[in-house]
PDB file of C-alpha atoms in Angstrom:
ATOM      1  CA  MET A   1    -105.117-133.946 169.680  1.00  0.00           C
ATOM      2  CA  PHE A   2    -105.968-134.043 173.617  1.00  0.00           C
ATOM      3  CA  THR A   3    -102.294-133.048 174.192  1.00  0.00           C
ATOM      4  CA  ALA A   4    -102.420-130.465 171.798  1.00  0.00           C
ATOM      5  CA  LEU A   5    -105.349-128.917 173.463  1.00  0.00           C
ATOM      6  CA  GLY A   6    -104.097-129.275 177.083  1.00  0.00           C
ATOM      7  CA  ILE A   7    -106.835-131.487 178.242  1.00  0.00           C
ATOM      8  CA  TYR A   8    -104.943-134.651 177.975  1.00  0.00           C
ATOM      9  CA  PRO A   9    -104.039-134.812 181.678  1.00  0.00           C
ATOM     10  CA  GLU A  10    -107.215-134.456 183.054  1.00  0.00           C
ATOM     11  CA  SER A  11    -109.845-135.666 180.594  1.00  0.00           C
ATOM     12  CA  LEU A  12    -107.833-139.035 179.631  1.00  0.00           C
ATOM     13  CA  GLU A  13    -104.754-139.840 181.612  1.00  0.00           C
ATOM     14  CA  LYS A  14    -106.318-139.516 185.234  1.00  0.00           C
ATOM     15  CA  PRO A  15    -109.552-141.483 184.542  1.00  0.00           C
ATOM     16  CA  PHE A  16    -107.452-144.041 182.464  1.00  0.00           C
ATOM     17  CA  LEU A  17    -104.811-144.544 185.435  1.00  0.00           C
ATOM     18  CA  GLU A  18    -107.590-144.823 188.383  1.00  0.00           C
ATOM     19  CA  ARG A  19    -109.590-147.547 186.068  1.00  0.00           C
ATOM     20  CA  THR A  20    -106.014-149.267 185.648  1.00  0.00           C
ATOM     21  CA  SER A  21    -105.347-149.299 189.080  1.00  0.00           C
ATOM     22  CA  GLU A  22    -108.735-150.452 190.114  1.00  0.00           C
ATOM     23  CA  PHE A  23    -108.562-153.172 187.543  1.00  0.00           C
ATOM     24  CA  TYR A  24    -105.036-154.230 188.448  1.00  0.00           C
ATOM     25  CA  ALA A  25    -105.759-154.400 191.944  1.00  0.00           C
ATOM     26  CA  ALA A  26    -108.557-156.808 191.476  1.00  0.00           C
ATOM     27  CA  GLU A  27    -106.504-158.675 189.213  1.00  0.00           C
ATOM     28  CA  GLY A  28    -103.691-159.074 191.447  1.00  0.00           C
ATOM     29  CA  ILE A  29    -106.020-160.540 193.984  1.00  0.00           C
ATOM     30  CA  LYS A  30    -107.384-163.102 191.805  1.00  0.00           C
ATOM     31  CA  TYR A  31    -104.173-164.045 190.210  1.00  0.00           C
ATOM     32  CA  MET A  32    -102.463-164.432 193.502  1.00  0.00           C
ATOM     33  CA  GLN A  33    -105.194-166.747 194.811  1.00  0.00           C
ATOM     34  CA  GLN A  34    -105.498-168.960 191.683  1.00  0.00           C
ATOM     35  CA  SER A  35    -101.752-169.063 190.399  1.00  0.00           C
ATOM     36  CA  TYR A  36     -98.293-170.667 191.352  1.00  0.00           C
ATOM     37  CA  VAL A  37     -95.876-167.937 192.140  1.00  0.00           C
ATOM     38  CA  PRO A  38     -93.583-168.519 188.809  1.00  0.00           C
ATOM     39  CA  ASP A  39     -96.779-168.181 186.786  1.00  0.00           C
ATOM     40  CA  TYR A  40     -97.778-165.125 188.512  1.00  0.00           C
ATOM     41  CA  LEU A  41     -94.362-163.282 188.058  1.00  0.00           C
ATOM     42  CA  LYS A  42     -94.505-164.272 184.330  1.00  0.00           C
ATOM     43  CA  HIS A  43     -98.051-162.622 184.053  1.00  0.00           C
ATOM     44  CA  VAL A  44     -96.939-159.500 185.960  1.00  0.00           C
ATOM     45  CA  GLU A  45     -93.736-159.392 183.650  1.00  0.00           C
ATOM     46  CA  ILE A  46     -96.360-159.592 180.645  1.00  0.00           C
ATOM     47  CA  ARG A  47     -98.455-156.817 181.928  1.00  0.00           C
ATOM     48  CA  LEU A  48     -95.726-154.556 182.399  1.00  0.00           C
ATOM     49  CA  HIS A  49     -94.462-154.938 178.801  1.00  0.00           C
ATOM     50  CA  GLU A  50     -98.093-154.877 177.494  1.00  0.00           C
ATOM     51  CA  ASP A  51     -98.423-151.539 179.180  1.00  0.00           C
ATOM     52  CA  TYR A  52     -95.130-150.099 177.974  1.00  0.00           C
ATOM     53  CA  ASP A  53     -96.384-150.988 174.333  1.00  0.00           C
ATOM     54  CA  ARG A  54     -99.734-149.477 175.158  1.00  0.00           C
ATOM     55  CA  CYS A  55     -98.068-146.420 175.644  1.00  0.00           C
ATOM     56  CA  LEU A  56     -96.035-146.497 172.690  1.00  0.00           C
ATOM     57  CA  LEU A  57     -99.152-147.378 170.425  1.00  0.00           C
ATOM     58  CA  TYR A  58    -102.050-145.473 171.923  1.00  0.00           C
ATOM     59  CA  LEU A  59    -101.110-143.192 174.757  1.00  0.00           C
ATOM     60  CA  ASP A  60     -98.784-140.108 175.252  1.00  0.00           C
ATOM     61  CA  MET A  61     -95.506-141.164 176.382  1.00  0.00           C
ATOM     62  CA  SER A  62     -95.662-139.183 179.444  1.00  0.00           C
ATOM     63  CA  THR A  63     -98.211-141.669 180.821  1.00  0.00           C
ATOM     64  CA  ARG A  64     -95.687-144.511 180.452  1.00  0.00           C
ATOM     65  CA  ARG A  65     -94.213-143.757 183.975  1.00  0.00           C
ATOM     66  CA  PRO A  66     -97.216-143.448 185.619  1.00  0.00           C
ATOM     67  CA  LEU A  67     -99.001-146.249 184.116  1.00  0.00           C
ATOM     68  CA  VAL A  68     -96.191-149.009 184.440  1.00  0.00           C
ATOM     69  CA  ALA A  69     -95.754-147.463 188.274  1.00  0.00           C
ATOM     70  CA  THR A  70     -99.598-148.257 188.695  1.00  0.00           C
ATOM     71  CA  ALA A  71     -99.136-151.963 187.406  1.00  0.00           C
ATOM     72  CA  GLU A  72     -96.073-152.432 189.617  1.00  0.00           C
ATOM     73  CA  LYS A  73     -97.869-151.087 192.716  1.00  0.00           C
ATOM     74  CA  GLN A  74    -100.932-153.100 192.199  1.00  0.00           C
ATOM     75  CA  LEU A  75     -99.822-156.245 190.849  1.00  0.00           C
ATOM     76  CA  LEU A  76     -96.446-156.609 192.473  1.00  0.00           C
ATOM     77  CA  ASP A  77     -95.477-154.331 195.432  1.00  0.00           C
ATOM     78  CA  ARG A  78     -98.990-154.862 197.157  1.00  0.00           C
ATOM     79  CA  HIS A  79     -98.175-158.728 196.902  1.00  0.00           C
ATOM     80  CA  ILE A  80     -94.505-159.193 197.959  1.00  0.00           C
ATOM     81  CA  SER A  81     -94.964-160.769 201.114  1.00  0.00           C
ATOM     82  CA  ALA A  82     -97.786-163.356 199.649  1.00  0.00           C
ATOM     83  CA  ILE A  83     -95.472-164.129 196.740  1.00  0.00           C
ATOM     84  CA  LEU A  84     -92.478-164.856 199.269  1.00  0.00           C
ATOM     85  CA  GLU A  85     -94.594-166.545 201.627  1.00  0.00           C
ATOM     86  CA  LYS A  86     -96.317-168.864 198.734  1.00  0.00           C
ATOM     87  CA  GLY A  87     -93.570-169.559 196.538  1.00  0.00           C
ATOM     88  CA  PHE A  88     -90.051-168.538 197.584  1.00  0.00           C
ATOM     89  CA  MET A  89     -89.036-171.900 199.337  1.00  0.00           C
ATOM     90  CA  LEU A  90     -90.363-174.032 196.361  1.00  0.00           C
ATOM     91  CA  LEU A  91     -88.376-171.910 194.053  1.00  0.00           C
ATOM     92  CA  MET A  92     -85.135-172.231 195.859  1.00  0.00           C
ATOM     93  CA  ASP A  93     -85.835-175.935 196.777  1.00  0.00           C
ATOM     94  CA  GLY A  94     -86.338-176.566 193.223  1.00  0.00           C
ATOM     95  CA  ASN A  95     -83.541-174.688 192.009  1.00  0.00           C
ATOM     96  CA  HIS A  96     -85.859-172.595 189.744  1.00  0.00           C
ATOM     97  CA  MET A  97     -83.116-170.404 188.552  1.00  0.00           C
ATOM     98  CA  GLU A  98     -84.986-168.508 185.790  1.00  0.00           C
ATOM     99  CA  ASP A  99     -88.069-167.778 188.132  1.00  0.00           C
ATOM    100  CA  LEU A 100     -85.681-166.694 190.777  1.00  0.00           C
ATOM    101  CA  GLN A 101     -84.115-164.332 188.295  1.00  0.00           C
ATOM    102  CA  ARG A 102     -87.465-162.990 187.308  1.00  0.00           C
ATOM    103  CA  MET A 103     -88.442-162.510 190.966  1.00  0.00           C
ATOM    104  CA  ASN A 104     -85.268-160.581 191.504  1.00  0.00           C
ATOM    105  CA  TYR A 105     -85.687-158.513 188.507  1.00  0.00           C
ATOM    106  CA  LEU A 106     -89.415-157.557 189.330  1.00  0.00           C
ATOM    107  CA  PHE A 107     -88.644-157.099 193.114  1.00  0.00           C
ATOM    108  CA  SER A 108     -85.683-154.512 192.217  1.00  0.00           C
ATOM    109  CA  ARG A 109     -88.514-152.577 190.087  1.00  0.00           C
ATOM    110  CA  VAL A 110     -90.424-151.977 193.386  1.00  0.00           C
ATOM    111  CA  ASN A 111     -87.422-151.769 195.848  1.00  0.00           C
ATOM    112  CA  ALA A 112     -88.243-154.968 197.447  1.00  0.00           C
ATOM    113  CA  LEU A 113     -84.800-156.402 197.475  1.00  0.00           C
ATOM    114  CA  GLU A 114     -84.144-156.095 201.112  1.00  0.00           C
ATOM    115  CA  SER A 115     -87.382-158.452 201.224  1.00  0.00           C
ATOM    116  CA  LEU A 116     -85.911-160.711 198.955  1.00  0.00           C
ATOM    117  CA  ARG A 117     -82.694-160.726 200.873  1.00  0.00           C
ATOM    118  CA  GLN A 118     -84.523-161.646 204.331  1.00  0.00           C
ATOM    119  CA  ALA A 119     -86.243-164.517 202.700  1.00  0.00           C
ATOM    120  CA  ILE A 120     -83.041-165.634 201.300  1.00  0.00           C
ATOM    121  CA  SER A 121     -81.424-165.607 204.805  1.00  0.00           C
ATOM    122  CA  SER A 122     -84.319-167.291 206.443  1.00  0.00           C
ATOM    123  CA  TYR A 123     -84.188-169.975 204.020  1.00  0.00           C
ATOM    124  CA  ILE A 124     -80.515-170.641 204.283  1.00  0.00           C
ATOM    125  CA  HIS A 125     -80.861-170.442 208.215  1.00  0.00           C
ATOM    126  CA  LYS A 126     -83.930-173.092 208.125  1.00  0.00           C
ATOM    127  CA  THR A 127     -82.516-175.130 205.628  1.00  0.00           C
ATOM    128  CA  GLY A 128     -78.936-175.252 207.056  1.00  0.00           C
ATOM    129  CA  GLN A 129     -80.682-175.911 210.664  1.00  0.00           C
ATOM    130  CA  GLY A 130     -82.603-178.837 209.298  1.00  0.00           C
ATOM    131  CA  ILE A 131     -79.683-180.386 207.853  1.00  0.00           C
ATOM    132  CA  VAL A 132     -77.840-180.032 211.122  1.00  0.00           C
ATOM    133  CA  MET A 133     -80.513-181.187 213.474  1.00  0.00           C
ATOM    134  CA  ASP A 134     -81.392-184.377 211.409  1.00  0.00           C
ATOM    135  CA  GLU A 135     -80.241-186.968 213.420  1.00  0.00           C
ATOM    136  CA  GLU A 136     -80.928-189.860 211.036  1.00  0.00           C
ATOM    137  CA  LYS A 137     -78.592-188.270 208.601  1.00  0.00           C
ATOM    138  CA  ASP A 138     -76.061-187.252 211.151  1.00  0.00           C
ATOM    139  CA  LYS A 139     -73.350-189.230 209.177  1.00  0.00           C
ATOM    140  CA  ASP A 140     -74.116-187.244 205.901  1.00  0.00           C
ATOM    141  CA  MET A 141     -74.345-183.895 207.522  1.00  0.00           C
ATOM    142  CA  VAL A 142     -71.000-182.324 206.345  1.00  0.00           C
ATOM    143  CA  SER A 143     -71.376-183.773 202.784  1.00  0.00           C
ATOM    144  CA  SER A 144     -75.220-182.407 202.994  1.00  0.00           C
ATOM    145  CA  LEU A 145     -73.924-179.052 204.130  1.00  0.00           C
ATOM    146  CA  LEU A 146     -71.492-179.004 201.518  1.00  0.00           C
ATOM    147  CA  ASP A 147     -74.132-179.958 198.661  1.00  0.00           C
ATOM    148  CA  PHE A 148     -76.272-177.332 200.472  1.00  0.00           C
ATOM    149  CA  LYS A 149     -73.526-174.403 199.935  1.00  0.00           C
ATOM    150  CA  ALA A 150     -72.774-175.488 196.413  1.00  0.00           C
ATOM    151  CA  SER A 151     -76.480-175.142 195.587  1.00  0.00           C
ATOM    152  CA  LEU A 152     -76.554-171.711 197.118  1.00  0.00           C
ATOM    153  CA  ASP A 153     -73.279-170.599 194.834  1.00  0.00           C
ATOM    154  CA  THR A 154     -75.421-171.169 191.813  1.00  0.00           C
ATOM    155  CA  ILE A 155     -77.740-168.457 192.832  1.00  0.00           C
TER     156      ILE A 155
END
């Protein structure tokens, strides 16, 4: 009805997207402070699916792109640095492939793959340097480096 009358964009869509942005901005801050990165990434993924479904069921399909973009911006794009700082090393060290795949997928949605690439590069450098500089494990350095490379090859 709103669409047929030509009042949907101004009367419903615009205020809805504004409130959604405010809601997700607050939720993103809260969840980033209280959650582990894997849990946060799962939450973002769920929210994106919910918004897509919400458009299918209740809203005009023209709202889907701006709604999903709003969720991506407020829940993901604004928190890229925090996600990487808070959880990337733990995911890499723990070889959490499913969570790393989720991170890669979500980062690709907001054009943040360069940030992820830099984090991977930094991780490789720091971990490799740690192996080489550990004098106590000098005799195991070569095998440790090969093990590290093998673990990276699985990613």
